[in-house]
Amino acid sequence: MSTSVNDQLDAQIAAKQAAFCALSDLVWDTPETNYLEYQSAAAHKALLEKEGFRVQTGLAGLPTAVMGEAGEGGPVIAILGEFDALPGLSQQAGIAEPRPQVNGGNGHGCGHNLLGAGSLLAATAVKDTLAALGIKGRVRYYGCPAEEGGSSKGFMVRAGVFDDVDIAISWHPAAFTGVNNPISLACNELNFHFSGRAAHASASPHLGRSALDAVELMNVGVNYLREHMPSTARIHYAVTDTGGHSPNVVQAKATVRYLIRSRTLPDLLALVERVKNVARGAALMTETTLSHEVLSGDANLVGNTPLEQLMHRHIERLGPPPFDEADRRIAAEFQQTFSADDIAASFGRFGLPVRNDVPLCDVVFAPESGDGTLVGSTDVGTVSWVVPTVQLRGATYAIGTPGHSWQLVAQGKLPAAHKGMTHAAKAMAATALDLLQDPALIARAQEDFARRLADRPFINPIPDDVDPPLPENAHV
C-alpha cells in the first residue's frame, strides 16, 4: 500500500477516534459478563448503524453477537471484536489502589472494552477507504460475546458464520505492541455430575453412596494424572455443588467442573478422555453413577506466516504507541502496586530484556518472541482453524500489569489505553486494506493455511449437541 493511502487511513482513524474511545468507555462503564452483554452489544450495533454498516444481530443464535458489513464484491476481511467483562473485578477508573465501584461487581479485567471498540474503529476506516478509492471488497466487524469461558466464536464457527470469510484479523490489549505469537492452549470445560444414595451418616452409613466422596476421589486421581501429562498442559477445577452443608448426611449428589487445556487440539481430546477415565474410576470406587457435559471449548491458535509478516511491517512503520510523559507517570504509579516478578514476567512473555525504568511500551516486539510456555486459551483459536487468522498485541497498560486484575480494570479508561487502542486500529486497518488491494497476499495466506492443516483435520472442541451456555441454558 502506498504511503499516501497509509496516511489517508491514519488520518481517517485520527478524525474518528473520539467516538470509538467514547464507545470503549461506555462499555467499560457497563461491564457485562458471558452472554449478558446486552448494553455493550447494543452500543456496538448503534455505532455500526451510524457509520453506515449493514448490520445483523443474533448470529449463531447468540443474542449478543452482532455483525456489520460494508463494501461490495471481492474478498471478505473479518475484523473480530469482543466486549465481555469478568465477574468480581469492579474497580474505579484511574486509581492505583483497589477501590471497587460496586462490591462484587463486574469489571473489564482483560481490556475487552478496548478490544471491541478498536476493532470497530479499524473496520470503519477500511470501509471509508474502500468507498473513497472505489476498491472492490467487503469488510466485516464481528462483535463476539463471551470470550471469557463462553467460547462464542466456537459456536459461531459451528454455525458457519465465518464460512465465506477470506481472512480474519483481531487484536488484544497487552503490555507491549507487536504481532501476537500464535501459541495458545486448546481447552474444554466440562461438568462431572456424580449421583449416589443419601443416608444418615452415623446411624446407617453403610447404606449411603457418597457423591461427594466421588468428587474428592476424582480430584485426587487427576492430581496423580498431572505427573503423566505434557508439561504444557493444564488442568483446573472447582467444586460447584457439594450436595449439601450437613456433615451428618451422606451426600447423594455432587458436581465438579474441570477446565482442561493442552497445546494442540488432538492432544486436548486425548487428555479429556484420560480425565473422563479418572471420573469413571471414582464412580466405580464409590458405587455412584456419573454423567458429564461439555460447556465450552476452544481450539489452539493456528499461525499464518504471510499475515504475520504483513502486519509486522505495518506495526514497524507505525512504531510503538505515542505515549507521553503524563502517560508514563501514571503507569509508574500503577507499577508500584506490582511485584518485581510481575514486571519481569511481562518482559519475558514477549522475549524482551527486563528494564525496570520503563513503565510503558516503547518498542515493537518481534514476531514469534517469547517462549510460549505460559499462555492461556482464546476462542480466536477456533476461528484460526477455519480462516487464515492474524492477531496484534497492542500496548494499552503499564508493563507488569497482571491479567484479570483490578489494576488492569483501573487503567481501561486512561489516555494511554485510548492511544494504544487507536494505534492497534491503524495497524489492523492497514493490514486489511493491503489484503483487499492485493489478491496475491490473500492467496499466499491461504496457501500457508492449507499447508499447516493438510494433515490435521479440524474437530470443533464444542460437540454438535452442546448448546451455548446462555442464561436460559444455564447448567446447575
PDB file of N, CA, C and O in Angstrom, residues 387-439:
ATOM      1  N   VAL A 387     -10.303 -20.182   9.099  1.00  0.00           N
ATOM      2  CA  VAL A 387      -9.975 -18.985   8.319  1.00  0.00           C
ATOM      3  C   VAL A 387      -8.532 -18.586   8.637  1.00  0.00           C
ATOM      4  O   VAL A 387      -8.149 -18.588   9.809  1.00  0.00           O
ATOM      5  N   PRO A 388      -7.712 -18.240   7.650  1.00  0.00           N
ATOM      6  CA  PRO A 388      -6.378 -17.701   7.962  1.00  0.00           C
ATOM      7  C   PRO A 388      -6.524 -16.475   8.860  1.00  0.00           C
ATOM      8  O   PRO A 388      -7.265 -15.542   8.543  1.00  0.00           O
ATOM      9  N   THR A 389      -5.805 -16.480   9.981  1.00  0.00           N
ATOM     10  CA  THR A 389      -6.044 -15.500  11.041  1.00  0.00           C
ATOM     11  C   THR A 389      -4.730 -14.896  11.522  1.00  0.00           C
ATOM     12  O   THR A 389      -3.712 -15.586  11.609  1.00  0.00           O
ATOM     13  N   VAL A 390      -4.770 -13.613  11.865  1.00  0.00           N
ATOM     14  CA  VAL A 390      -3.616 -12.945  12.448  1.00  0.00           C
ATOM     15  C   VAL A 390      -4.106 -12.032  13.565  1.00  0.00           C
ATOM     16  O   VAL A 390      -5.196 -11.458  13.483  1.00  0.00           O
ATOM     17  N   GLN A 391      -3.297 -11.910  14.617  1.00  0.00           N
ATOM     18  CA  GLN A 391      -3.650 -11.083  15.765  1.00  0.00           C
ATOM     19  C   GLN A 391      -2.508 -10.136  16.117  1.00  0.00           C
ATOM     20  O   GLN A 391      -1.336 -10.477  15.980  1.00  0.00           O
ATOM     21  N   LEU A 392      -2.896  -8.987  16.618  1.00  0.00           N
ATOM     22  CA  LEU A 392      -1.971  -7.979  17.124  1.00  0.00           C
ATOM     23  C   LEU A 392      -2.066  -7.943  18.642  1.00  0.00           C
ATOM     24  O   LEU A 392      -3.158  -8.129  19.203  1.00  0.00           O
ATOM     25  N   ARG A 393      -0.944  -7.738  19.299  1.00  0.00           N
ATOM     26  CA  ARG A 393      -0.939  -7.346  20.705  1.00  0.00           C
ATOM     27  C   ARG A 393      -0.678  -5.856  20.746  1.00  0.00           C
ATOM     28  O   ARG A 393       0.290  -5.373  20.142  1.00  0.00           O
ATOM     29  N   GLY A 394      -1.545  -5.112  21.421  1.00  0.00           N
ATOM     30  CA  GLY A 394      -1.416  -3.661  21.443  1.00  0.00           C
ATOM     31  C   GLY A 394      -1.219  -3.148  22.850  1.00  0.00           C
ATOM     32  O   GLY A 394      -2.021  -3.446  23.748  1.00  0.00           O
ATOM     33  N   ALA A 395      -0.159  -2.386  23.084  1.00  0.00           N
ATOM     34  CA  ALA A 395       0.141  -1.858  24.412  1.00  0.00           C
ATOM     35  C   ALA A 395      -0.915  -0.839  24.829  1.00  0.00           C
ATOM     36  O   ALA A 395      -1.128   0.164  24.133  1.00  0.00           O
ATOM     37  N   THR A 396      -1.557  -1.093  25.967  1.00  0.00           N
ATOM     38  CA  THR A 396      -2.580  -0.180  26.477  1.00  0.00           C
ATOM     39  C   THR A 396      -2.457   0.038  27.980  1.00  0.00           C
ATOM     40  O   THR A 396      -3.225   0.826  28.543  1.00  0.00           O
ATOM     41  N   TYR A 397      -1.510  -0.644  28.643  1.00  0.00           N
ATOM     42  CA  TYR A 397      -1.414  -0.519  30.106  1.00  0.00           C
ATOM     43  C   TYR A 397       0.021  -0.716  30.566  1.00  0.00           C
ATOM     44  O   TYR A 397       0.897  -1.118  29.791  1.00  0.00           O
ATOM     45  N   ALA A 398       0.260  -0.430  31.835  1.00  0.00           N
ATOM     46  CA  ALA A 398       1.610  -0.445  32.403  1.00  0.00           C
ATOM     47  C   ALA A 398       2.237  -1.830  32.317  1.00  0.00           C
ATOM     48  O   ALA A 398       1.565  -2.859  32.513  1.00  0.00           O
ATOM     49  N   ILE A 399       3.526  -1.860  32.052  1.00  0.00           N
ATOM     50  CA  ILE A 399       4.275  -3.113  31.989  1.00  0.00           C
ATOM     51  C   ILE A 399       4.251  -3.769  33.374  1.00  0.00           C
ATOM     52  O   ILE A 399       4.581  -3.135  34.378  1.00  0.00           O
ATOM     53  N   GLY A 400       3.865  -5.037  33.402  1.00  0.00           N
ATOM     54  CA  GLY A 400       3.768  -5.772  34.655  1.00  0.00           C
ATOM     55  C   GLY A 400       2.355  -5.929  35.163  1.00  0.00           C
ATOM     56  O   GLY A 400       2.127  -6.663  36.143  1.00  0.00           O
ATOM     57  N   THR A 401       1.391  -5.260  34.524  1.00  0.00           N
ATOM     58  CA  THR A 401       0.000  -5.363  34.971  1.00  0.00           C
ATOM     59  C   THR A 401      -0.469  -6.809  34.881  1.00  0.00           C
ATOM     60  O   THR A 401      -0.435  -7.409  33.807  1.00  0.00           O
ATOM     61  N   PRO A 402      -0.911  -7.416  35.991  1.00  0.00           N
ATOM     62  CA  PRO A 402      -1.410  -8.786  35.912  1.00  0.00           C
ATOM     63  C   PRO A 402      -2.706  -8.840  35.109  1.00  0.00           C
ATOM     64  O   PRO A 402      -3.546  -7.939  35.193  1.00  0.00           O
ATOM     65  N   GLY A 403      -2.862  -9.879  34.312  1.00  0.00           N
ATOM     66  CA  GLY A 403      -4.123 -10.080  33.617  1.00  0.00           C
ATOM     67  C   GLY A 403      -5.238 -10.361  34.608  1.00  0.00           C
ATOM     68  O   GLY A 403      -5.015 -10.890  35.701  1.00  0.00           O
ATOM     69  N   HIS A 404      -6.456  -9.973  34.239  1.00  0.00           N
ATOM     70  CA  HIS A 404      -7.633 -10.238  35.075  1.00  0.00           C
ATOM     71  C   HIS A 404      -7.447  -9.670  36.484  1.00  0.00           C
ATOM     72  O   HIS A 404      -7.706 -10.344  37.484  1.00  0.00           O
ATOM     73  N   SER A 405      -7.001  -8.428  36.567  1.00  0.00           N
ATOM     74  CA  SER A 405      -6.711  -7.804  37.859  1.00  0.00           C
ATOM     75  C   SER A 405      -7.428  -6.466  37.975  1.00  0.00           C
ATOM     76  O   SER A 405      -7.824  -5.852  36.975  1.00  0.00           O
ATOM     77  N   TRP A 406      -7.559  -5.972  39.213  1.00  0.00           N
ATOM     78  CA  TRP A 406      -8.150  -4.651  39.418  1.00  0.00           C
ATOM     79  C   TRP A 406      -7.294  -3.566  38.769  1.00  0.00           C
ATOM     80  O   TRP A 406      -7.830  -2.544  38.306  1.00  0.00           O
ATOM     81  N   GLN A 407      -5.961  -3.794  38.713  1.00  0.00           N
ATOM     82  CA  GLN A 407      -5.087  -2.795  38.100  1.00  0.00           C
ATOM     83  C   GLN A 407      -5.388  -2.637  36.609  1.00  0.00           C
ATOM     84  O   GLN A 407      -5.345  -1.528  36.067  1.00  0.00           O
ATOM     85  N   LEU A 408      -5.669  -3.748  35.938  1.00  0.00           N
ATOM     86  CA  LEU A 408      -5.970  -3.665  34.514  1.00  0.00           C
ATOM     87  C   LEU A 408      -7.302  -2.940  34.302  1.00  0.00           C
ATOM     88  O   LEU A 408      -7.436  -2.096  33.411  1.00  0.00           O
ATOM     89  N   VAL A 409      -8.283  -3.253  35.164  1.00  0.00           N
ATOM     90  CA  VAL A 409      -9.567  -2.552  35.071  1.00  0.00           C
ATOM     91  C   VAL A 409      -9.365  -1.055  35.242  1.00  0.00           C
ATOM     92  O   VAL A 409      -9.892  -0.238  34.476  1.00  0.00           O
ATOM     93  N   ALA A 410      -8.576  -0.679  36.247  1.00  0.00           N
ATOM     94  CA  ALA A 410      -8.391   0.736  36.584  1.00  0.00           C
ATOM     95  C   ALA A 410      -7.761   1.527  35.452  1.00  0.00           C
ATOM     96  O   ALA A 410      -7.976   2.745  35.335  1.00  0.00           O
ATOM     97  N   GLN A 411      -6.983   0.873  34.603  1.00  0.00           N
ATOM     98  CA  GLN A 411      -6.301   1.567  33.512  1.00  0.00           C
ATOM     99  C   GLN A 411      -7.112   1.608  32.210  1.00  0.00           C
ATOM    100  O   GLN A 411      -6.650   2.173  31.215  1.00  0.00           O
ATOM    101  N   GLY A 412      -8.306   1.038  32.215  1.00  0.00           N
ATOM    102  CA  GLY A 412      -9.058   0.852  30.976  1.00  0.00           C
ATOM    103  C   GLY A 412      -9.619   2.097  30.341  1.00  0.00           C
ATOM    104  O   GLY A 412     -10.054   2.066  29.188  1.00  0.00           O
ATOM    105  N   LYS A 413      -9.628   3.237  31.079  1.00  0.00           N
ATOM    106  CA  LYS A 413     -10.150   4.490  30.510  1.00  0.00           C
ATOM    107  C   LYS A 413      -9.081   5.584  30.440  1.00  0.00           C
ATOM    108  O   LYS A 413      -9.382   6.728  30.100  1.00  0.00           O
ATOM    109  N   LEU A 414      -7.844   5.236  30.764  1.00  0.00           N
ATOM    110  CA  LEU A 414      -6.775   6.236  30.754  1.00  0.00           C
ATOM    111  C   LEU A 414      -6.436   6.666  29.315  1.00  0.00           C
ATOM    112  O   LEU A 414      -6.675   5.915  28.365  1.00  0.00           O
ATOM    113  N   PRO A 415      -5.847   7.851  29.149  1.00  0.00           N
ATOM    114  CA  PRO A 415      -5.406   8.269  27.811  1.00  0.00           C
ATOM    115  C   PRO A 415      -4.482   7.254  27.145  1.00  0.00           C
ATOM    116  O   PRO A 415      -4.545   7.065  25.925  1.00  0.00           O
ATOM    117  N   ALA A 416      -3.626   6.592  27.929  1.00  0.00           N
ATOM    118  CA  ALA A 416      -2.724   5.587  27.346  1.00  0.00           C
ATOM    119  C   ALA A 416      -3.509   4.446  26.723  1.00  0.00           C
ATOM    120  O   ALA A 416      -3.136   3.916  25.670  1.00  0.00           O
ATOM    121  N   ALA A 417      -4.601   4.038  27.361  1.00  0.00           N
ATOM    122  CA  ALA A 417      -5.431   2.962  26.810  1.00  0.00           C
ATOM    123  C   ALA A 417      -6.031   3.381  25.482  1.00  0.00           C
ATOM    124  O   ALA A 417      -6.059   2.605  24.507  1.00  0.00           O
ATOM    125  N   HIS A 418      -6.524   4.616  25.416  1.00  0.00           N
ATOM    126  CA  HIS A 418      -7.108   5.106  24.167  1.00  0.00           C
ATOM    127  C   HIS A 418      -6.056   5.211  23.064  1.00  0.00           C
ATOM    128  O   HIS A 418      -6.314   4.880  21.902  1.00  0.00           O
ATOM    129  N   LYS A 419      -4.851   5.680  23.421  1.00  0.00           N
ATOM    130  CA  LYS A 419      -3.782   5.791  22.422  1.00  0.00           C
ATOM    131  C   LYS A 419      -3.389   4.407  21.899  1.00  0.00           C
ATOM    132  O   LYS A 419      -3.183   4.221  20.692  1.00  0.00           O
ATOM    133  N   GLY A 420      -3.266   3.434  22.804  1.00  0.00           N
ATOM    134  CA  GLY A 420      -2.906   2.086  22.377  1.00  0.00           C
ATOM    135  C   GLY A 420      -3.973   1.457  21.508  1.00  0.00           C
ATOM    136  O   GLY A 420      -3.677   0.761  20.526  1.00  0.00           O
ATOM    137  N   MET A 421      -5.234   1.698  21.845  1.00  0.00           N
ATOM    138  CA  MET A 421      -6.349   1.175  21.051  1.00  0.00           C
ATOM    139  C   MET A 421      -6.343   1.764  19.646  1.00  0.00           C
ATOM    140  O   MET A 421      -6.501   1.052  18.642  1.00  0.00           O
ATOM    141  N   THR A 422      -6.156   3.076  19.550  1.00  0.00           N
ATOM    142  CA  THR A 422      -6.137   3.740  18.246  1.00  0.00           C
ATOM    143  C   THR A 422      -4.949   3.273  17.408  1.00  0.00           C
ATOM    144  O   THR A 422      -5.068   3.059  16.187  1.00  0.00           O
ATOM    145  N   HIS A 423      -3.821   3.092  18.047  1.00  0.00           N
ATOM    146  CA  HIS A 423      -2.624   2.592  17.370  1.00  0.00           C
ATOM    147  C   HIS A 423      -2.883   1.200  16.800  1.00  0.00           C
ATOM    148  O   HIS A 423      -2.534   0.900  15.645  1.00  0.00           O
ATOM    149  N   ALA A 424      -3.512   0.333  17.583  1.00  0.00           N
ATOM    150  CA  ALA A 424      -3.834  -1.024  17.112  1.00  0.00           C
ATOM    151  C   ALA A 424      -4.791  -0.970  15.930  1.00  0.00           C
ATOM    152  O   ALA A 424      -4.662  -1.740  14.964  1.00  0.00           O
ATOM    153  N   ALA A 425      -5.762  -0.053  15.984  1.00  0.00           N
ATOM    154  CA  ALA A 425      -6.712   0.075  14.879  1.00  0.00           C
ATOM    155  C   ALA A 425      -6.006   0.450  13.580  1.00  0.00           C
ATOM    156  O   ALA A 425      -6.348  -0.058  12.501  1.00  0.00           O
ATOM    157  N   LYS A 426      -5.013   1.325  13.661  1.00  0.00           N
ATOM    158  CA  LYS A 426      -4.265   1.717  12.456  1.00  0.00           C
ATOM    159  C   LYS A 426      -3.551   0.516  11.845  1.00  0.00           C
ATOM    160  O   LYS A 426      -3.568   0.339  10.614  1.00  0.00           O
ATOM    161  N   ALA A 427      -2.912  -0.301  12.682  1.00  0.00           N
ATOM    162  CA  ALA A 427      -2.177  -1.464  12.158  1.00  0.00           C
ATOM    163  C   ALA A 427      -3.128  -2.482  11.549  1.00  0.00           C
ATOM    164  O   ALA A 427      -2.847  -3.063  10.484  1.00  0.00           O
ATOM    165  N   MET A 428      -4.249  -2.733  12.197  1.00  0.00           N
ATOM    166  CA  MET A 428      -5.217  -3.697  11.656  1.00  0.00           C
ATOM    167  C   MET A 428      -5.830  -3.197  10.358  1.00  0.00           C
ATOM    168  O   MET A 428      -5.979  -3.966   9.388  1.00  0.00           O
ATOM    169  N   ALA A 429      -6.206  -1.926  10.327  1.00  0.00           N
ATOM    170  CA  ALA A 429      -6.828  -1.379   9.119  1.00  0.00           C
ATOM    171  C   ALA A 429      -5.869  -1.410   7.933  1.00  0.00           C
ATOM    172  O   ALA A 429      -6.261  -1.773   6.812  1.00  0.00           O
ATOM    173  N   ALA A 430      -4.610  -1.058   8.164  1.00  0.00           N
ATOM    174  CA  ALA A 430      -3.627  -1.072   7.077  1.00  0.00           C
ATOM    175  C   ALA A 430      -3.401  -2.491   6.566  1.00  0.00           C
ATOM    176  O   ALA A 430      -3.265  -2.718   5.357  1.00  0.00           O
ATOM    177  N   THR A 431      -3.364  -3.452   7.476  1.00  0.00           N
ATOM    178  CA  THR A 431      -3.212  -4.859   7.073  1.00  0.00           C
ATOM    179  C   THR A 431      -4.391  -5.286   6.214  1.00  0.00           C
ATOM    180  O   THR A 431      -4.228  -5.914   5.155  1.00  0.00           O
ATOM    181  N   ALA A 432      -5.604  -4.968   6.661  1.00  0.00           N
ATOM    182  CA  ALA A 432      -6.802  -5.353   5.917  1.00  0.00           C
ATOM    183  C   ALA A 432      -6.828  -4.712   4.535  1.00  0.00           C
ATOM    184  O   ALA A 432      -7.161  -5.368   3.533  1.00  0.00           O
ATOM    185  N   LEU A 433      -6.472  -3.439   4.447  1.00  0.00           N
ATOM    186  CA  LEU A 433      -6.536  -2.744   3.164  1.00  0.00           C
ATOM    187  C   LEU A 433      -5.508  -3.288   2.184  1.00  0.00           C
ATOM    188  O   LEU A 433      -5.790  -3.432   0.979  1.00  0.00           O
ATOM    189  N   ASP A 434      -4.320  -3.632   2.669  1.00  0.00           N
ATOM    190  CA  ASP A 434      -3.331  -4.269   1.795  1.00  0.00           C
ATOM    191  C   ASP A 434      -3.885  -5.556   1.203  1.00  0.00           C
ATOM    192  O   ASP A 434      -3.715  -5.844   0.007  1.00  0.00           O
ATOM    193  N   LEU A 435      -4.530  -6.349   2.021  1.00  0.00           N
ATOM    194  CA  LEU A 435      -5.090  -7.619   1.560  1.00  0.00           C
ATOM    195  C   LEU A 435      -6.178  -7.397   0.522  1.00  0.00           C
ATOM    196  O   LEU A 435      -6.257  -8.123  -0.479  1.00  0.00           O
ATOM    197  N   LEU A 436      -7.013  -6.392   0.737  1.00  0.00           N
ATOM    198  CA  LEU A 436      -8.094  -6.121  -0.205  1.00  0.00           C
ATOM    199  C   LEU A 436      -7.573  -5.563  -1.530  1.00  0.00           C
ATOM    200  O   LEU A 436      -8.175  -5.770  -2.582  1.00  0.00           O
ATOM    201  N   GLN A 437      -6.439  -4.876  -1.481  1.00  0.00           N
ATOM    202  CA  GLN A 437      -5.870  -4.304  -2.704  1.00  0.00           C
ATOM    203  C   GLN A 437      -5.020  -5.295  -3.486  1.00  0.00           C
ATOM    204  O   GLN A 437      -4.783  -5.092  -4.672  1.00  0.00           O
ATOM    205  N   ASP A 438      -4.544  -6.349  -2.826  1.00  0.00           N
ATOM    206  CA  ASP A 438      -3.611  -7.271  -3.485  1.00  0.00           C
ATOM    207  C   ASP A 438      -4.049  -8.713  -3.249  1.00  0.00           C
ATOM    208  O   ASP A 438      -3.720  -9.317  -2.228  1.00  0.00           O
ATOM    209  N   PRO A 439      -4.805  -9.301  -4.176  1.00  0.00           N
ATOM    210  CA  PRO A 439      -5.281 -10.679  -4.011  1.00  0.00           C
ATOM    211  C   PRO A 439      -4.153 -11.693  -3.829  1.00  0.00           C
ATOM    212  O   PRO A 439      -4.361 -12.751  -3.234  1.00  0.00           O
TER     213      PRO A 439
END
